[in-house]
């Protein structure tokens, strides 16, 4: 194998973009619609193992049964189970460009039992801890909620 | 099994960051030639060709079509099978399946990734659900950083323990002519490398590698004619974990890994041990080539594979149990943190394990005889492929 | 061969131009749920249920790396095996068959899904071509097929009318298939008056955009006999790649299909397919392909595909009906298309094809295609005993 300087070889840049129209379906779609219309988080409970699927899905992967209609409100408050300060630049999936992830990412267990990943408002590492209480802050009305997790600006600290 | 099968030829490319001197098909062809040479066969002897990679990474749709000239599938049966990070192992299992079916005697399996031609991070981000959290996806770095954090909180592990394993991997890579990163690292080098997301530093994460691997697999009667050193495929297993976010009542997320309940690693290892009478891996297995996209994964997965007791992984790192000269060597090749051409990575585990069984690994050959080797692969949203290779039937 | 493999249950969704109401997993589960109900099988560990899943989908079409992540949960993958074949669905069936022949699994679920409506076919297909040599000239599988059609028609004197007759026949057959997307009473003139897409292929010569899913269960002999009164045995299977570069082969020939067919016929012990096959479901993405594939499958001599459609042999009631379901031209997505061909063969063998049921079916052929101009071919021969 020859290992020569890269400039000697032709490299063709071909950007590839593919447009998609993804259907959310009735279960995942309801979770998204509740975020958009009512600023609340809802999951669905498996009739067999009582696990909560959040976002909702049609079939419980653990029991292989259809979940039915046992919708569960999870609340907009929760506890931070884990957080991370991202010190590398990351690729923005919506633009394909580099971006700085300026807010800490966190795993938040909502009071209703389910877990979601989102960003924290608090950037000061000294003030971040596992177990801190947070609540979701939604985009103000009229600022174009899309019915996805970007309708939530971040989770803000609600107590010491 | 209808037909016992053996690996009769292995090949891989020298792994690099960039290979502008070849296109994707030429890259695959290097590994194919190496495997055929190793088996002392030509394409005429091959009955079927299976292949795969990460479909989206280079942006090629149905890349097996373009590849047909370079991998020798022209006018032969075959297919493309892709399962994410496990792809290289899944294709190997497909070749075992083809050869064991009784319909084919000699099967070629080819896996590759040319990561200098696409955007791997874009590919990995698109693992995440576009209708849920893809918007904040970072990729595997964040996943393994999270594993590392929760493991440290739960077990008493310190960063030094990861650094010890990273140095162990580098020692292997420096002895492996095919490895990508050969850095002659010290603990200090590792612990001073750039922080990405705590406790994940640059050197704890696998590199972006260009490379390919290939296997020649044969049915029992053919294998014995092809080589004096067939590596018998004792068993293989694939196990998934759920991908929906399932929250069991009263159950906190497992500290040592993401997800809840039993992991695919645990189930896969237990299943293959049970089926093959392995009760104590440290005694019954001579070497393991595992798929550790991050050193943090390696530490934790020793426990999930049942190599050691829960919470003992970092103590193993401290004691050097998994060093090449240790009691239970893991990844004498340098592993995935040294070399990661994603689609081929899991096949390289099998290639390296086969070389160890044959005694042909060269400078990184274990000094002790290797009767039985264990390999793993990890991919998708948490799934595992494990294989068991053996010197004798 | 020691072991025999049968298809013991099949299910399909109704094919539709846009299933915007469901996610991929929900679409797949519509088919999976039916085969679970029909067989009573469960995803259990004790050896009495389904041992493994083989799925078939494509990252490009799903817009997701590792597209089987999406359907694993509904396909019983949790703590169990699942592998994804990234070809047309016939190869997924073929792989499941090999898994059983290898002795590794006894009962395998196969499932394919595709929502062609959610993205743009031509952009995805363009990405199948060599990025440096071919992509920038804008090839997709339609324009490549147009080259093949032109070459085939030129070499053998096949006419546009003969191609149009395939459309008329298949769309008419679809009128008796409740799963078909677009059954239609058409005339040859209707086809010839439809807008030109890429000469000589017109709109009605091409498969419509389609969404759908198909599932089936394969089992080894002993279990197949317990799971179904009417198992459909896979008697022969063949698979073969052709050359990639379109200039490296005579597009009017289909050498890979001839070789795949030979493998399948040899394995099934078929000497004369024209006499021994009772019906065939072939994957015609474009009308000319049904004629060309008939030649590759040995249903007529080379260049005689046009005469065969003229003769009426391939109509319902003819000696060798082709695509009684209505075929791909009546609307089926890629990836699912070939599995739907297998499903139709099974239904016909079981006598469960409703208004389109053919009499005395004992051997049926299902065929699938992947890649530009039929580069990868798969042939499965199924039989009653
Ligand atoms: Zn459940």
Tab-separated table of C-alpha atoms in Angstrom, chain B residues 8 30 66 77 90 104 112 124 129 161 176 182 211 213 233 290 292 295 307 367 375 388:
chain	number	residue	atom	x	y	z
B	8	UNK	CA	-10.027	-20.975	6.750
B	30	UNK	CA	-7.417	-5.359	-0.541
B	66	UNK	CA	-20.947	-1.150	-6.704
B	77	UNK	CA	-24.984	-15.669	-4.765
B	90	UNK	CA	-23.332	-10.256	11.697
B	104	UNK	CA	-22.453	-23.733	0.107
B	112	UNK	CA	-15.551	-2.207	5.372
B	124	UNK	CA	-24.377	8.322	14.073
B	129	UNK	CA	-35.255	9.114	16.518
B	161	UNK	CA	-8.380	2.802	35.828
B	176	UNK	CA	-0.105	-5.064	15.701
B	182	UNK	CA	0.027	3.406	17.646
B	211	UNK	CA	-10.281	-0.104	6.606
B	213	UNK	CA	-11.702	-7.017	6.646
B	233	UNK	CA	-16.715	-21.848	14.777
B	290	UNK	CA	-14.274	-7.528	22.512
B	292	UNK	CA	-15.086	-1.542	23.046
B	295	UNK	CA	-12.344	2.350	27.189
B	307	UNK	CA	-15.546	-12.201	32.962
B	367	UNK	CA	2.635	-16.807	24.501
B	375	UNK	CA	-15.475	-12.324	20.528
B	388	UNK	CA	-16.858	-18.680	20.174
